[in-house]
């Protein structure tokens, strides 16, 4: 059994600042679950270009509001607390948080992140494995 609290992660190296977002990485590859789980804050008023070519991600909004736009077709979906989206096609997208309030998301990645990944200039995370 693994039990952790968000307060155990905050301020450690499992809290990663990506600029537009801060990701508190609750479960990682080394926890052996086959996926990673993050509590991520998307800063108010930001737009982030993301393209997880090496990962599948599901994102469940629990606070705040914004939108996600898939770049291939220009579709825009509003996001608010209680909305989940899943990048089942490795969809390249923009993630936007509305002005004035941060968005808080629970993110699940498969394969799991190992810990310190941040987006490269194309919005991609590298595919890393525990050595
Ligand atoms: C929703 C999203 O993809 N935000 C970027 C950060 C990422 N979820 C992470 O590393 O937690």
Coordinates of N, CA, C and O and ligand atoms in Angstrom, one line a residue:
X1 N 0.8 -1.2 0.0 CA 0.0 0.0 0.0 C 0.9 1.2 0.0 O 1.8 1.3 0.8
X2 N 0.6 2.2 -0.9 CA 1.2 3.5 -0.9 C 0.3 4.5 -0.5 O -0.9 4.6 -1.0
X3 N 0.6 5.3 0.5 CA -0.2 6.4 1.0 C 0.6 7.7 1.0 O 1.7 7.7 1.6
X4 N 0.2 8.7 0.3 CA 0.9 10.0 0.4 C -0.1 11.1 0.5 O -1.3 10.9 0.2
X5 N 0.4 12.3 0.9 CA -0.5 13.5 1.0 C 0.2 14.6 0.1 O 1.4 14.6 0.0
X6 N -0.7 15.4 -0.4 CA -0.1 16.5 -1.2 C 0.9 17.3 -0.5 O 1.9 17.7 -1.0
X7 N 0.6 17.5 0.8 CA 1.6 18.3 1.6 C 3.0 17.7 1.7 O 3.9 18.4 2.0
X8 N 3.0 16.3 1.5 CA 4.3 15.7 1.5 C 5.1 16.0 0.2 O 6.4 15.8 0.2
X9 N 4.4 16.4 -0.8 CA 5.1 16.6 -2.1 C 5.5 18.0 -2.3 O 6.5 18.3 -2.9
X10 N 4.7 18.9 -1.8 CA 4.9 20.4 -2.0 C 6.3 20.7 -1.4 O 6.6 20.3 -0.3
X11 N 7.1 21.4 -2.2 CA 8.4 21.9 -1.7 C 9.5 20.9 -1.9 O 10.6 21.1 -1.5
X12 N 9.2 19.7 -2.4 CA 10.2 18.7 -2.7 C 10.5 18.7 -4.2 O 9.8 19.4 -5.0
X13 N 11.4 17.8 -4.7 CA 11.7 17.7 -6.1 C 10.6 17.1 -6.9 O 10.6 17.2 -8.1
X14 N 9.5 16.6 -6.2 CA 8.4 16.1 -7.0 C 7.4 17.2 -7.2 O 6.3 16.9 -7.8
X15 N 7.7 18.4 -6.9 CA 6.9 19.6 -7.3 C 7.7 20.3 -8.4 O 8.8 20.8 -8.1
X16 N 7.1 20.3 -9.6 CA 7.9 20.7 -10.8 C 7.2 22.0 -11.3 O 5.9 21.9 -11.6
X17 N 7.9 23.1 -11.5 CA 7.4 24.3 -12.0 C 7.7 24.4 -13.5 O 8.8 24.5 -14.0
X18 N 6.6 24.3 -14.3 CA 6.7 24.3 -15.8 C 6.5 25.7 -16.4 O 6.4 25.8 -17.6
X19 N 6.5 26.7 -15.5 CA 6.2 28.1 -16.0 C 4.8 28.4 -16.0 O 4.3 29.2 -15.1
X20 N 4.0 27.9 -16.9 CA 2.5 28.2 -16.9 C 1.8 27.3 -15.9 O 0.6 27.5 -15.7
X21 N 2.5 26.3 -15.4 CA 1.9 25.3 -14.5 C 2.8 24.8 -13.4 O 4.1 24.9 -13.6
X22 N 2.3 24.3 -12.3 CA 3.1 23.7 -11.3 C 2.5 22.3 -11.1 O 1.3 22.2 -10.8
X23 N 3.3 21.2 -11.2 CA 2.8 19.9 -11.2 C 3.3 19.2 -9.9 O 4.5 19.1 -9.7
X24 N 2.4 18.8 -9.1 CA 2.8 18.0 -7.9 C 2.6 16.6 -8.2 O 1.5 16.1 -8.4
X25 N 3.7 15.9 -8.3 CA 3.7 14.5 -8.8 C 3.6 13.5 -7.7 O 4.5 13.2 -7.0
X26 N 2.3 13.0 -7.6 CA 1.9 12.2 -6.4 C 2.4 10.8 -6.6 O 2.9 10.2 -5.6
X27 N 2.2 10.2 -7.8 CA 2.7 8.9 -8.0 C 3.5 8.9 -9.3 O 3.1 9.5 -10.3
X28 N 4.7 8.2 -9.3 CA 5.6 8.3 -10.4 C 6.0 6.8 -10.8 O 5.5 5.9 -10.2
X29 N 6.8 6.7 -11.9 CA 7.2 5.4 -12.4 C 7.7 4.5 -11.3 O 7.4 3.3 -11.2
X30 N 8.5 5.1 -10.4 CA 9.1 4.2 -9.3 C 8.1 3.7 -8.3 O 8.4 2.7 -7.6
X31 N 6.8 4.2 -8.4 CA 5.8 3.6 -7.5 C 5.2 2.3 -8.1 O 4.4 1.6 -7.4
X32 N 5.5 2.0 -9.4 CA 5.2 0.7 -10.0 C 3.8 0.5 -10.3 O 3.3 -0.6 -10.5
X33 N 3.0 1.6 -10.6 CA 1.6 1.4 -10.9 C 1.3 1.3 -12.4 O 0.2 1.0 -12.8
X34 N 2.3 1.7 -13.2 CA 2.1 1.7 -14.7 C 1.6 3.0 -15.2 O 1.3 3.1 -16.4
X35 N 1.3 3.9 -14.3 CA 0.9 5.3 -14.7 C 1.4 6.2 -13.6 O 1.7 5.8 -12.5
X36 N 1.4 7.5 -13.9 CA 1.7 8.5 -12.9 C 0.5 9.4 -12.7 O -0.4 9.5 -13.6
X37 N 0.4 10.0 -11.5 CA -0.8 10.8 -11.1 C -0.3 12.1 -10.5 O 0.6 12.1 -9.6
X38 N -0.8 13.2 -11.1 CA -0.3 14.5 -10.7 C -1.4 15.4 -10.3 O -2.5 15.3 -10.9
X39 N -1.2 16.3 -9.3 CA -2.1 17.4 -9.0 C -1.5 18.6 -9.5 O -0.5 19.1 -9.0
X40 N -2.1 19.1 -10.6 CA -1.4 20.2 -11.4 C -2.2 21.5 -11.3 O -3.4 21.5 -11.6
X41 N -1.5 22.6 -11.1 CA -2.2 23.9 -11.1 C -1.8 24.6 -12.4 O -0.6 24.8 -12.7
X42 N -2.8 25.0 -13.2 CA -2.5 25.7 -14.4 C -2.8 27.2 -14.1 O -3.9 27.6 -13.6
X43 N -1.8 28.0 -14.3 CA -1.9 29.4 -13.8 C -2.9 30.2 -14.6 O -3.0 30.1 -15.8
X44 N -3.7 31.0 -13.9 CA -4.7 31.8 -14.5 C -4.2 32.7 -15.7 O -3.1 33.2 -15.6
X45 N -4.9 32.7 -16.8 CA -4.6 33.6 -17.9 C -3.5 33.0 -18.8 O -3.0 33.8 -19.7
X46 N -3.1 31.8 -18.6 CA -2.0 31.2 -19.4 C -2.5 30.4 -20.6 O -3.6 29.8 -20.5
X47 N -1.7 30.3 -21.6 CA -2.0 29.3 -22.7 C -0.7 28.5 -22.9 O 0.4 29.0 -23.0
X48 N -0.9 27.2 -22.9 CA 0.2 26.2 -23.0 C 0.0 25.3 -24.2 O -1.0 24.7 -24.4
X49 N 1.1 25.3 -25.1 CA 1.1 24.3 -26.2 C 1.6 23.0 -25.7 O 2.7 22.9 -25.2
X50 N 0.8 21.9 -25.9 CA 1.1 20.6 -25.4 C 1.0 19.6 -26.5 O 0.0 19.6 -27.3
X51 N 1.9 18.7 -26.6 CA 1.8 17.5 -27.6 C 2.5 16.3 -27.0 O 3.7 16.2 -27.2
X52 N 1.7 15.5 -26.3 CA 2.3 14.3 -25.6 C 2.5 13.2 -26.6 O 1.6 12.3 -26.6
X53 N 3.5 13.2 -27.4 CA 3.7 12.2 -28.5 C 4.0 10.9 -27.9 O 3.8 9.8 -28.6
X54 N 4.6 10.8 -26.7 CA 5.1 9.6 -26.1 C 4.2 9.1 -25.0 O 4.5 8.1 -24.4
X55 N 3.1 9.8 -24.7 CA 2.3 9.5 -23.5 C 0.8 9.6 -23.8 O 0.5 10.4 -24.7
X56 N 0.0 8.9 -23.1 CA -1.4 9.2 -23.1 C -1.7 9.9 -21.8 O -1.1 9.6 -20.7
X57 N -2.6 10.9 -21.8 CA -2.9 11.7 -20.6 C -4.4 11.9 -20.5 O -5.1 12.2 -21.5
X58 N -4.9 11.6 -19.3 CA -6.3 12.0 -18.9 C -6.2 13.1 -17.9 O -5.4 13.1 -17.0
X59 N -7.1 14.1 -18.0 CA -7.0 15.3 -17.2 C -8.4 15.6 -16.7 O -9.4 15.8 -17.4
X60 N -8.5 15.6 -15.3 CA -9.8 15.9 -14.7 C -9.7 17.2 -13.9 O -8.9 17.3 -13.0
X61 N -10.5 18.1 -14.3 CA -10.5 19.5 -13.6 C -11.3 19.4 -12.3 O -12.5 19.0 -12.3
X62 N -10.7 19.9 -11.3 CA -11.4 19.9 -10.0 C -11.6 21.3 -9.5 O -12.4 21.5 -8.5
X63 N -10.9 22.3 -10.0 CA -11.1 23.7 -9.6 C -10.9 24.6 -10.8 O -10.0 24.3 -11.7
X64 N -11.5 25.7 -10.9 CA -11.2 26.7 -11.9 C -11.9 26.4 -13.2 O -12.8 25.5 -13.3
X65 N -11.5 27.2 -14.3 CA -12.2 27.0 -15.6 C -11.2 27.5 -16.6 O -10.4 28.3 -16.4
X66 N -11.4 27.0 -17.9 CA -10.6 27.3 -19.0 C -11.1 26.6 -20.2 O -12.3 26.4 -20.4
X67 N -10.2 26.3 -21.1 CA -10.6 25.6 -22.3 C -9.4 24.8 -22.9 O -8.3 25.1 -22.6
X68 N -9.8 23.8 -23.7 CA -8.7 23.1 -24.5 C -9.1 23.1 -25.9 O -10.3 23.0 -26.3
X69 N -8.1 23.4 -26.8 CA -8.3 23.4 -28.2 C -7.4 22.4 -28.9 O -6.2 22.5 -28.7
X70 N -8.0 21.5 -29.7 CA -7.2 20.6 -30.5 C -6.8 21.3 -31.8 O -7.6 21.9 -32.5
X71 N -5.5 21.2 -32.0 CA -4.9 22.0 -33.1 C -5.3 21.5 -34.5 O -5.5 22.2 -35.4
X72 N -5.4 20.2 -34.6 CA -5.7 19.6 -35.9 C -7.0 20.1 -36.5 O -7.1 20.2 -37.7
X73 N -8.0 20.3 -35.7 CA -9.3 20.7 -36.2 C -9.9 22.0 -35.6 O -11.0 22.4 -36.0
X74 N -9.1 22.6 -34.7 CA -9.6 23.9 -34.2 C -10.7 23.8 -33.2 O -11.3 24.8 -32.9
X75 N -11.1 22.6 -32.8 CA -12.3 22.5 -31.9 C -11.8 23.0 -30.5 O -10.7 22.7 -30.0
X76 N -12.8 23.7 -29.8 CA -12.5 24.2 -28.5 C -13.6 23.6 -27.5 O -14.8 23.7 -27.8
X77 N -13.1 23.1 -26.4 CA -14.0 22.6 -25.4 C -13.8 23.4 -24.1 O -12.7 23.5 -23.6
X78 N -14.9 23.9 -23.6 CA -14.8 24.6 -22.3 C -14.5 23.6 -21.2 O -15.0 22.4 -21.3
X79 N -13.7 24.0 -20.2 CA -13.4 23.1 -19.1 C -13.8 23.8 -17.8 O -13.5 25.0 -17.6
X80 N -14.4 23.1 -16.9 CA -14.7 23.6 -15.5 C -14.6 22.4 -14.6 O -14.5 21.3 -15.0
X81 N -14.8 22.7 -13.3 CA -14.7 21.6 -12.3 C -15.7 20.5 -12.7 O -16.9 20.8 -12.9
X82 N -15.2 19.3 -12.7 CA -16.1 18.1 -13.1 C -15.9 17.7 -14.5 O -16.5 16.7 -15.0
X83 N -15.1 18.4 -15.3 CA -14.8 18.0 -16.7 C -13.5 17.2 -16.8 O -12.5 17.5 -16.2
X84 N -13.6 16.1 -17.5 CA -12.4 15.3 -17.8 C -12.2 15.3 -19.3 O -13.2 15.3 -20.1
X85 N -10.9 15.4 -19.8 CA -10.6 15.1 -21.2 C -9.5 14.1 -21.2 O -8.6 14.1 -20.3
X86 N -9.5 13.3 -22.3 CA -8.5 12.3 -22.5 C -7.8 12.5 -23.8 O -8.5 12.5 -24.9
X87 N -6.5 12.5 -23.9 CA -5.8 12.7 -25.1 C -5.5 11.4 -25.7 O -4.4 10.9 -25.8
X88 N -6.6 10.7 -26.2 CA -6.5 9.3 -26.6 C -5.8 9.2 -28.0 O -5.3 8.1 -28.4
X89 N -5.7 10.3 -28.7 CA -5.0 10.3 -30.0 C -3.7 11.1 -29.9 O -3.2 11.6 -31.0
X90 N -3.2 11.2 -28.7 CA -1.9 12.0 -28.5 C -2.2 13.4 -29.1 O -1.3 14.0 -29.7
X91 N -3.4 13.9 -28.9 CA -3.8 15.2 -29.6 C -2.9 16.4 -29.2 O -2.8 16.7 -28.0
X92 N -2.4 17.0 -30.2 CA -1.7 18.3 -30.0 C -2.7 19.4 -29.7 O -3.8 19.4 -30.4
X93 N -2.5 20.1 -28.6 CA -3.5 21.0 -28.2 C -3.0 22.3 -27.5 O -1.8 22.3 -27.1
X94 N -3.9 23.2 -27.3 CA -3.6 24.4 -26.4 C -4.5 24.2 -25.2 O -5.7 23.9 -25.3
X95 N -3.9 24.4 -24.0 CA -4.6 24.4 -22.8 C -4.6 25.8 -22.2 O -3.5 26.4 -22.1
X96 N -5.8 26.4 -22.0 CA -5.9 27.8 -21.5 C -6.7 27.8 -20.2 O -7.7 27.2 -20.1
X97 N -6.2 28.6 -19.3 CA -6.9 28.8 -18.0 C -7.5 30.2 -18.1 O -6.8 31.2 -18.6
X98 N -8.7 30.4 -17.7 CA -9.3 31.7 -17.7 C -8.5 32.7 -16.9 O -7.8 32.3 -15.9
X99 N -8.7 34.0 -17.1 CA -8.2 35.0 -16.3 C -8.7 35.0 -14.9 O -9.9 34.6 -14.7
X100 N -7.9 35.3 -14.0 CA -8.4 35.5 -12.6 C -8.4 34.4 -11.7 O -8.4 34.6 -10.4
X101 N -8.4 33.1 -12.2 CA -8.5 32.0 -11.3 C -7.6 30.8 -11.9 O -7.7 30.5 -13.1
X102 N -6.8 30.2 -11.0 CA -6.1 29.1 -11.5 C -7.0 27.9 -11.7 O -8.1 27.8 -11.1
X103 N -6.6 27.0 -12.6 CA -7.2 25.7 -12.8 C -6.5 24.7 -12.1 O -5.2 24.6 -12.2
X104 N -7.2 23.8 -11.4 CA -6.5 22.7 -10.8 C -6.9 21.3 -11.4 O -8.2 21.1 -11.5
X105 N -6.0 20.5 -11.8 CA -6.3 19.3 -12.6 C -5.6 18.1 -12.0 O -4.5 18.2 -11.5
X106 N -6.3 17.0 -12.0 CA -5.7 15.7 -11.7 C -5.4 15.1 -13.0 O -6.2 14.8 -13.8
X107 N -4.1 14.8 -13.2 CA -3.6 14.3 -14.5 C -3.0 12.9 -14.3 O -2.3 12.6 -13.3
X108 N -3.4 12.0 -15.2 CA -2.9 10.6 -15.2 C -2.1 10.4 -16.5 O -2.7 10.6 -17.6
X109 N -0.9 9.9 -16.4 CA 0.0 9.7 -17.5 C 0.3 8.2 -17.6 O 0.7 7.6 -16.7
X110 N 0.2 7.7 -18.9 CA 0.8 6.3 -19.2 C 1.5 6.4 -20.5 O 1.0 7.0 -21.5
X111 N 2.8 5.9 -20.5 CA 3.5 5.4 -19.4 C 3.8 6.5 -18.4 O 3.7 7.6 -18.7
X112 N 4.1 6.1 -17.1 CA 4.3 7.0 -16.1 C 5.5 7.9 -16.3 O 6.5 7.5 -16.8
X113 N 5.4 9.2 -15.8 CA 6.6 10.0 -15.8 C 7.5 9.6 -14.7 O 7.1 8.9 -13.7
X114 N 8.8 9.9 -14.9 CA 9.8 9.4 -13.8 C 10.0 10.5 -12.8 O 10.5 10.3 -11.7
X115 N 9.6 11.8 -13.1 CA 9.7 12.8 -12.1 C 9.9 14.2 -12.5 O 9.1 15.1 -12.2
X116 N 10.9 14.5 -13.3 CA 11.3 15.9 -13.5 C 10.9 16.5 -14.9 O 11.3 17.6 -15.3
X117 N 10.1 15.7 -15.7 CA 9.9 16.1 -17.0 C 9.2 17.5 -17.1 O 8.2 17.7 -16.4
X118 N 9.7 18.3 -18.0 CA 9.0 19.5 -18.4 C 8.9 19.5 -20.0 O 9.6 18.8 -20.6
X119 N 8.0 20.3 -20.5 CA 7.7 20.3 -21.9 C 9.0 20.8 -22.7 O 9.6 21.7 -22.2
X120 N 9.3 20.2 -23.8 CA 10.3 20.8 -24.7 C 9.6 21.9 -25.6 O 8.4 22.2 -25.4
X121 N 10.3 22.4 -26.6 CA 9.8 23.5 -27.3 C 8.6 23.1 -28.2 O 7.8 24.0 -28.6
X122 N 8.4 21.8 -28.4 CA 7.2 21.4 -29.1 C 6.1 20.9 -28.2 O 5.1 20.3 -28.7
X123 N 6.2 21.1 -26.9 CA 5.2 20.7 -26.0 C 5.2 19.2 -25.7 O 4.2 18.6 -25.2
X124 N 6.3 18.6 -25.9 CA 6.5 17.1 -25.7 C 7.2 16.8 -24.4 O 8.1 17.6 -24.0
X125 N 6.9 15.7 -23.8 CA 7.7 15.2 -22.7 C 8.5 14.0 -23.3 O 8.0 13.2 -24.1
X126 N 9.8 13.9 -23.0 CA 10.6 12.8 -23.4 C 10.1 11.5 -22.8 O 9.5 11.5 -21.7
X127 N 10.4 10.4 -23.5 CA 10.0 9.1 -22.9 C 11.2 8.6 -22.1 O 12.2 8.2 -22.6
X128 N 11.0 8.7 -20.8 CA 12.1 8.3 -19.9 C 11.7 7.0 -19.1 O 10.5 6.8 -18.9
X129 N 12.6 6.2 -18.8 CA 12.3 5.1 -17.9 C 13.2 5.1 -16.7 O 14.3 5.7 -16.7
X130 N 12.8 4.5 -15.7 CA 13.6 4.4 -14.5 C 14.8 3.5 -14.8 O 14.7 2.5 -15.4
X131 N 16.0 4.0 -14.4 CA 17.2 3.2 -14.7 C 17.5 2.2 -13.6 O 17.0 2.4 -12.5
Ligands
LIG1 C1 -2.9 19.4 -18.1 C2 -1.5 19.3 -18.5 O1 -1.1 18.6 -19.3 N1 -0.7 20.3 -17.9 C3 0.7 20.3 -18.0 C4 1.4 19.6 -16.9 C5 1.3 18.2 -16.8 N2 -0.1 17.8 -16.7 C6 2.0 17.6 -15.6 O2 3.2 17.4 -15.8 O3 1.4 17.4 -14.6

